[in-house]
Coordinates of C-alpha atoms in Angstrom, one line a residue:
M103 CA 83.9 115.0 -8.9
N104 CA 80.7 114.5 -10.9
Q105 CA 78.3 111.5 -10.9
K106 CA 79.9 109.9 -14.0
E107 CA 83.4 110.0 -12.5
L108 CA 82.0 108.6 -9.2
N109 CA 80.2 105.7 -11.0
E110 CA 83.4 105.0 -13.0
L111 CA 85.4 104.5 -9.8
R112 CA 82.6 102.5 -8.1
R113 CA 82.8 100.0 -10.9
R114 CA 86.4 99.3 -9.9
F115 CA 85.2 97.6 -6.7
R116 CA 84.4 94.3 -8.2
P117 CA 86.7 91.2 -8.0
E118 CA 87.1 91.0 -11.7
R119 CA 87.9 94.7 -12.1
S120 CA 89.7 95.6 -8.9
G121 CA 93.4 96.4 -8.8
I122 CA 93.4 96.2 -5.0
A123 CA 96.0 93.7 -3.8
H124 CA 95.8 94.2 0.0
V125 CA 93.3 95.5 2.5
Y126 CA 95.0 96.9 5.6
G127 CA 93.3 97.9 8.8
C128 CA 92.9 97.7 12.5
F129 CA 90.1 96.7 14.9
V130 CA 89.5 99.3 17.7
N131 CA 87.4 98.6 20.8
G132 CA 85.3 101.1 22.7
M133 CA 88.3 102.1 24.9
R134 CA 90.2 103.3 21.8
E135 CA 92.5 100.3 22.1
V136 CA 93.8 98.5 19.0
V137 CA 92.6 94.9 19.4
A138 CA 94.1 93.6 16.1
D139 CA 95.8 94.6 12.9
T140 CA 94.5 93.5 9.5
D141 CA 96.5 92.7 6.4
V142 CA 94.4 90.7 3.9
S143 CA 95.7 89.6 0.5
L144 CA 92.7 89.7 -1.7
G145 CA 94.4 87.5 -4.2
M146 CA 94.7 84.7 -1.6
S147 CA 91.1 85.2 -0.5
G148 CA 88.0 83.5 -1.8
K149 CA 85.6 85.4 -4.0
E150 CA 82.9 85.8 -1.3
E151 CA 85.5 87.3 1.1
Q152 CA 86.8 89.6 -1.6
E153 CA 83.3 90.8 -2.3
M154 CA 82.7 91.5 1.4
Y155 CA 85.8 93.7 1.7
L156 CA 85.1 95.4 -1.6
N157 CA 81.5 96.1 -0.8
L158 CA 82.4 97.8 2.5
L159 CA 85.1 99.9 0.7
K160 CA 82.7 100.8 -2.1
K161 CA 80.2 102.2 0.4
T162 CA 82.6 105.2 0.9
L163 CA 81.7 106.3 -2.6
S164 CA 77.9 105.9 -2.2
G165 CA 75.1 108.3 -1.5
T166 CA 74.6 111.8 -3.0
L167 CA 77.3 114.2 -4.0
G168 CA 77.0 117.3 -1.9
R169 CA 75.1 115.4 0.9
N170 CA 76.8 112.1 1.8
L171 CA 79.9 112.9 -0.3
I172 CA 81.5 116.2 0.6
D173 CA 84.4 117.9 -1.2
I174 CA 87.4 118.6 1.0
V175 CA 89.6 121.4 -0.4
F176 CA 93.2 121.8 0.6
S177 CA 94.9 125.2 0.4
T178 CA 97.9 125.7 -1.8
A179 CA 100.1 126.1 1.3
Q180 CA 98.9 122.7 2.7
V181 CA 99.7 121.0 -0.6
A182 CA 103.1 122.6 -0.7
D183 CA 104.1 121.8 2.9
S184 CA 101.9 120.4 5.6
D185 CA 102.1 117.2 7.7
E186 CA 98.5 116.2 6.9
H187 CA 98.9 116.4 3.1
R188 CA 102.4 114.9 3.3
L189 CA 100.9 111.9 5.1
L190 CA 98.1 111.4 2.6
Q191 CA 100.6 111.6 -0.3
T192 CA 102.9 109.1 1.4
L193 CA 100.1 106.6 1.8
R194 CA 99.1 107.1 -1.8
Q195 CA 102.5 106.9 -3.4
T196 CA 103.6 103.8 -1.4
E197 CA 100.2 102.2 -2.1
L198 CA 99.8 101.9 1.7
Q199 CA 102.8 99.7 2.2
D200 CA 104.5 102.2 4.5
A201 CA 103.5 100.8 7.9
N202 CA 104.6 103.9 9.8
A203 CA 102.3 106.1 7.6
R204 CA 99.4 103.7 8.2
E205 CA 99.9 103.8 11.9
S206 CA 100.0 107.6 11.8
L207 CA 96.7 107.7 10.0
Y208 CA 95.1 105.2 12.4
R209 CA 96.3 107.2 15.4
R210 CA 94.8 110.4 14.0
I211 CA 91.5 108.8 13.5
I212 CA 91.4 106.9 16.8
D213 CA 92.3 109.9 18.9
A214 CA 89.6 112.0 17.2
I215 CA 86.6 109.9 16.2
D216 CA 83.5 109.9 18.4
M217 CA 81.9 106.4 18.0
G218 CA 80.6 106.4 21.6
E219 CA 81.4 103.1 23.2
S220 CA 81.2 101.1 20.0
S221 CA 84.0 99.1 18.5
Y222 CA 85.0 99.9 14.9
L223 CA 87.2 98.7 12.0
I224 CA 89.4 101.0 10.0
L225 CA 90.0 99.7 6.5
L226 CA 92.5 101.0 3.9
A227 CA 92.9 99.9 0.3
A228 CA 94.9 101.3 -2.6
D229 CA 94.2 101.0 -6.3
T230 CA 96.0 101.9 -9.5
Y231 CA 93.6 102.6 -12.3
D232 CA 94.7 102.9 -15.9
V233 CA 92.1 105.4 -17.0
P234 CA 90.8 104.4 -20.5
H235 CA 90.5 106.9 -23.2
R236 CA 86.9 107.9 -24.1
S237 CA 85.8 108.7 -27.6
R238 CA 83.7 111.6 -28.6
D239 CA 80.6 109.3 -28.2
D240 CA 81.7 108.8 -24.5
L241 CA 82.7 105.2 -25.3
E242 CA 85.7 103.5 -23.8
V243 CA 88.5 102.8 -26.3
P244 CA 90.1 99.4 -25.4
D245 CA 93.9 99.5 -24.6
A246 CA 94.0 103.2 -24.9
S247 CA 94.9 104.6 -21.4
E248 CA 95.1 108.3 -21.0
T249 CA 96.5 108.4 -17.5
V250 CA 97.1 106.4 -14.4
F251 CA 95.0 107.3 -11.3
R252 CA 96.6 106.2 -8.0
Y253 CA 94.4 106.5 -5.0
F254 CA 93.3 105.0 -1.8
V255 CA 90.1 104.7 0.2
C256 CA 89.5 104.6 3.9
A257 CA 86.4 103.1 5.5
I258 CA 85.6 103.4 9.2
C259 CA 83.0 100.6 9.9
P260 CA 81.1 100.2 13.2
V261 CA 81.4 96.7 14.5
K262 CA 78.4 94.9 16.0
D263 CA 79.2 93.0 19.2
P264 CA 78.6 89.2 19.3
T265 CA 75.1 88.1 20.2
L266 CA 73.8 84.6 21.1
A267 CA 71.4 83.2 18.5
L268 CA 69.9 79.9 17.4
Q269 CA 71.8 79.0 14.2
Y270 CA 71.0 76.2 11.8
S271 CA 73.7 73.5 11.5
D272 CA 73.9 71.8 8.1
R273 CA 75.8 68.9 9.7
D274 CA 73.3 68.3 12.5
K275 CA 70.2 69.3 10.6
E276 CA 68.9 71.3 13.5
F277 CA 69.3 74.7 15.2
R278 CA 71.9 75.1 18.0
G279 CA 72.9 78.0 20.2
G280 CA 76.0 79.9 19.1
S281 CA 77.6 83.3 18.9
T282 CA 77.3 85.5 15.8
G283 CA 80.8 86.9 16.4
H284 CA 81.9 90.5 15.7
I285 CA 80.3 91.8 12.5
A286 CA 81.6 94.7 10.5
Q287 CA 78.8 97.1 9.5
P288 CA 78.8 99.5 6.5
P289 CA 81.1 102.5 7.1
A290 CA 79.8 105.5 9.0
P291 CA 82.5 107.9 7.7
G292 CA 85.3 107.3 5.2
F293 CA 87.2 109.1 2.4
L294 CA 88.9 108.9 -1.0
F295 CA 92.2 110.6 -1.7
P296 CA 92.9 112.2 -4.1
A297 CA 89.7 113.3 -5.8
F298 CA 89.0 111.9 -9.3
D299 CA 88.4 115.2 -11.2
D300 CA 88.2 115.3 -15.0
R301 CA 89.2 111.6 -14.8
A302 CA 92.5 112.4 -13.3
A303 CA 94.1 112.9 -9.9
N304 CA 93.4 116.2 -8.1
I305 CA 95.7 116.3 -5.1
Y306 CA 94.1 119.6 -4.0
N307 CA 90.8 117.7 -3.1
A308 CA 89.6 114.7 -1.2
L309 CA 86.1 113.3 -1.1
F310 CA 84.7 112.7 2.4
Y311 CA 81.8 110.2 3.0
S312 CA 79.3 110.4 5.8
K313 CA 76.5 107.9 6.1
D314 CA 74.5 110.3 8.2
T315 CA 74.0 113.6 6.5
A316 CA 73.2 115.3 9.8
Q317 CA 76.5 114.1 11.4
L318 CA 79.6 114.7 9.2
H319 CA 82.0 113.4 11.8
Q320 CA 83.7 116.8 11.8
E321 CA 86.2 115.6 14.3
V322 CA 87.6 113.2 11.7
I323 CA 87.8 115.9 9.0
D324 CA 89.7 118.2 11.4
A325 CA 92.1 115.4 12.5
V326 CA 92.9 114.0 9.0
F327 CA 92.6 117.0 6.7
R328 CA 93.0 120.1 9.0
V329 CA 91.4 122.4 6.3
Q330 CA 90.8 126.0 7.2
E331 CA 87.2 126.1 6.0
A332 CA 85.5 123.0 7.4
P333 CA 82.4 121.9 5.3
M334 CA 79.0 122.3 6.7
S335 CA 76.7 119.3 7.1
P336 CA 73.6 119.4 4.9
Q337 CA 71.5 120.0 8.0
E338 CA 73.6 123.0 9.0
Q339 CA 73.3 124.4 5.5
Q340 CA 69.5 124.1 5.7
N341 CA 69.4 125.6 9.1
V342 CA 71.5 128.6 8.0
F343 CA 69.3 129.1 4.9
T344 CA 66.1 128.9 6.9
S345 CA 67.4 131.4 9.5
A346 CA 68.5 133.8 6.9
L347 CA 65.1 133.8 5.2
T348 CA 63.0 134.2 8.4
E349 CA 65.3 136.7 10.2
T350 CA 66.0 139.1 7.3
L351 CA 62.7 138.9 5.4
E352 CA 60.5 139.0 8.6
K353 CA 56.9 139.6 7.5
D354 CA 57.9 139.4 3.8
C355 CA 58.7 135.7 4.3
S356 CA 55.3 134.8 2.9
Y357 CA 53.9 131.5 1.7
D358 CA 54.3 132.7 -1.9
V359 CA 57.9 133.6 -1.5
V360 CA 58.9 130.3 0.1
Q361 CA 56.9 128.4 -2.6
A362 CA 58.7 130.4 -5.3
V363 CA 62.1 129.5 -3.9
H364 CA 61.1 125.8 -3.6
E365 CA 59.8 125.7 -7.2
H366 CA 62.9 127.4 -8.5
K367 CA 65.0 124.7 -6.8
E368 CA 62.8 121.9 -8.1
S369 CA 63.0 123.3 -11.7
R370 CA 66.8 123.2 -11.9
D371 CA 68.6 120.6 -13.9
P372 CA 70.4 118.0 -11.8
E373 CA 73.7 119.2 -13.2
P374 CA 75.3 121.5 -12.1
L375 CA 74.5 120.9 -8.4
T376 CA 75.0 124.5 -7.3
L377 CA 72.8 127.5 -6.7
S378 CA 74.3 130.9 -6.1
V379 CA 73.2 133.4 -3.4
R380 CA 72.6 135.9 -6.2
E381 CA 70.2 133.5 -7.9
V382 CA 68.2 133.1 -4.7
G383 CA 68.2 136.9 -4.4
D384 CA 66.8 137.2 -7.9
V385 CA 63.9 134.8 -7.0
L386 CA 63.1 136.9 -3.9
T387 CA 63.1 140.1 -5.9
G388 CA 60.8 138.5 -8.5
S389 CA 58.5 137.6 -5.6
G390 CA 58.1 141.2 -4.5
V391 CA 60.5 141.2 -1.5
P392 CA 61.9 144.7 -1.0
E393 CA 65.5 145.3 -2.3
E394 CA 66.9 146.1 1.2
K395 CA 65.7 142.8 2.6
V396 CA 67.1 140.9 -0.4
E397 CA 70.5 142.5 0.2
A398 CA 70.3 141.7 4.0
F399 CA 69.5 138.0 3.1
Q400 CA 72.4 137.8 0.7
D401 CA 74.8 139.4 3.2
Q402 CA 73.8 137.0 5.9
C403 CA 74.2 134.0 3.6
R404 CA 77.7 135.2 2.5
R405 CA 78.8 135.6 6.1
Q406 CA 77.6 132.1 7.0
Y407 CA 78.5 130.2 3.8
G408 CA 81.4 132.2 2.5
Q409 CA 81.8 135.1 0.1
D410 CA 81.5 133.1 -3.1
A411 CA 79.0 130.6 -1.8
A412 CA 77.7 128.0 -4.2
L413 CA 74.8 126.3 -2.5
N414 CA 73.6 122.7 -3.1
P415 CA 69.9 123.0 -3.8
R416 CA 69.3 119.6 -2.2
N417 CA 70.7 120.9 1.1
I418 CA 68.9 124.2 1.5
I419 CA 65.4 123.0 1.0
E420 CA 63.8 119.6 1.6
A421 CA 64.2 117.8 -1.7
G422 CA 61.7 114.9 -1.4
K423 CA 58.6 116.7 -0.1
F424 CA 56.7 120.0 0.0
Q425 CA 55.2 120.2 3.5
I426 CA 52.9 122.8 5.1
T427 CA 52.3 122.6 8.8
T428 CA 49.8 124.4 11.1
P429 CA 49.4 123.7 14.8
E430 CA 46.6 121.3 14.0
V431 CA 47.2 120.0 10.5
K432 CA 50.1 118.8 8.4
I433 CA 49.9 118.7 4.5
T434 CA 52.5 116.9 2.5
V435 CA 52.5 117.3 -1.3
P436 CA 54.9 115.7 -3.9
P437 CA 57.3 118.6 -4.9
E438 CA 56.2 118.4 -8.6
Y439 CA 52.7 119.3 -7.5
S440 CA 53.5 122.1 -5.1
Y441 CA 52.1 124.6 -7.7
M442 CA 48.6 123.3 -7.0
V443 CA 48.6 124.5 -3.4
E444 CA 47.5 128.1 -2.9
A445 CA 47.2 130.5 0.0
R446 CA 44.2 132.7 0.1
I447 CA 42.2 135.0 2.4
I448 CA 38.5 134.3 2.3
D449 CA 36.1 136.3 4.4
G450 CA 39.0 137.6 6.4
R451 CA 40.5 134.2 7.3
R452 CA 43.7 132.6 5.9
F453 CA 43.3 129.3 4.1
I454 CA 45.5 126.7 2.4
L455 CA 43.6 125.5 -0.7
I456 CA 44.2 122.3 -2.7
P457 CA 42.1 121.4 -5.8
A458 CA 39.8 118.4 -5.1
D459 CA 37.9 117.8 -8.4
D460 CA 38.3 114.0 -8.8
G461 CA 39.7 110.9 -7.0
V462 CA 39.1 112.2 -3.5
E463 CA 39.2 109.6 -0.7
V464 CA 38.7 109.7 3.0
N465 CA 40.4 106.8 4.9
G466 CA 40.4 104.9 1.6
I467 CA 36.7 105.5 0.8
A468 CA 36.0 107.4 -2.4
V469 CA 33.9 110.5 -1.7
T470 CA 32.4 113.4 -3.7
I471 CA 32.4 117.0 -2.6
P472 CA 28.9 118.5 -3.3
N473 CA 28.7 121.8 -5.2
P474 CA 25.9 123.9 -3.8
Q475 CA 25.7 125.8 -7.1
E476 CA 24.7 122.7 -9.0

């Protein structure tokens, strides 16, 4: 899925656009016990309640592709004949009305998920989307549907326990003590099935959501999808890349080499969102790294990521900052200005240099840097 397709689906989660008739779910306590089942008719609910449910469900399509939103890829054998894919297809084709299938999915999640001692709410909602035709100018053509996309989303929402608080009473015109009740928080993990690729259903893929990019809830992926090659979290991808650079390049992992890799990443167009191991190898070669070390780096990446690895540039190098750290000093530079930072040896000592011609401040005080030659 690309960002346009993701945005197109997200627009469905509004009361005036949604085709979701029911929201199903169950409330699970910290002992993995189902406290209550949920079957809410959105058509019979008020607008505010509809918006609350839809906003929680829409969160499973939020965040960044490749970081919060991870592609789950089924094998051909799984699609042809497997319990996990058969269950997902049953849920989709029955629009979640098969109670036994819902219970099977709940049980897989409950038995696997690690939410500590927190309670949580599992929500399920199915939608049928008449995908409108788009003109060559990328404009929707009214009443010209190309295909029907049937899908469902699952959101697993932590539940905040009740707390006592002073609450204002409109009737009494004063604050009184009361309980906040159990409150559903935005989902931690969730997923969409099937994927919406090329504006049509792709039953070979699902889209998994994780609020925390360092914690993918791998246990849920294993329990629900059972794919052979489990996806790495963005943090794991970055750790593997960092280890491959430092371990294989050794002394050739210089400041200039890492800066060149970072600048190559920053210069890439946002689409496509992939960077091949070969491309990184070309950057290393261009920075003067010996060929045998470039090959060793590529081999280690392929062993860790997979033979035909396509890396997400946002995951392998910190996207929002360019940071240099010594034991005593930390320097953070906006990535677009990383080219201004230089490493030099002056009188036998190594220095990090930053131009400081104008606009220099120390603790908010404008200062000048005297030039002894003037």
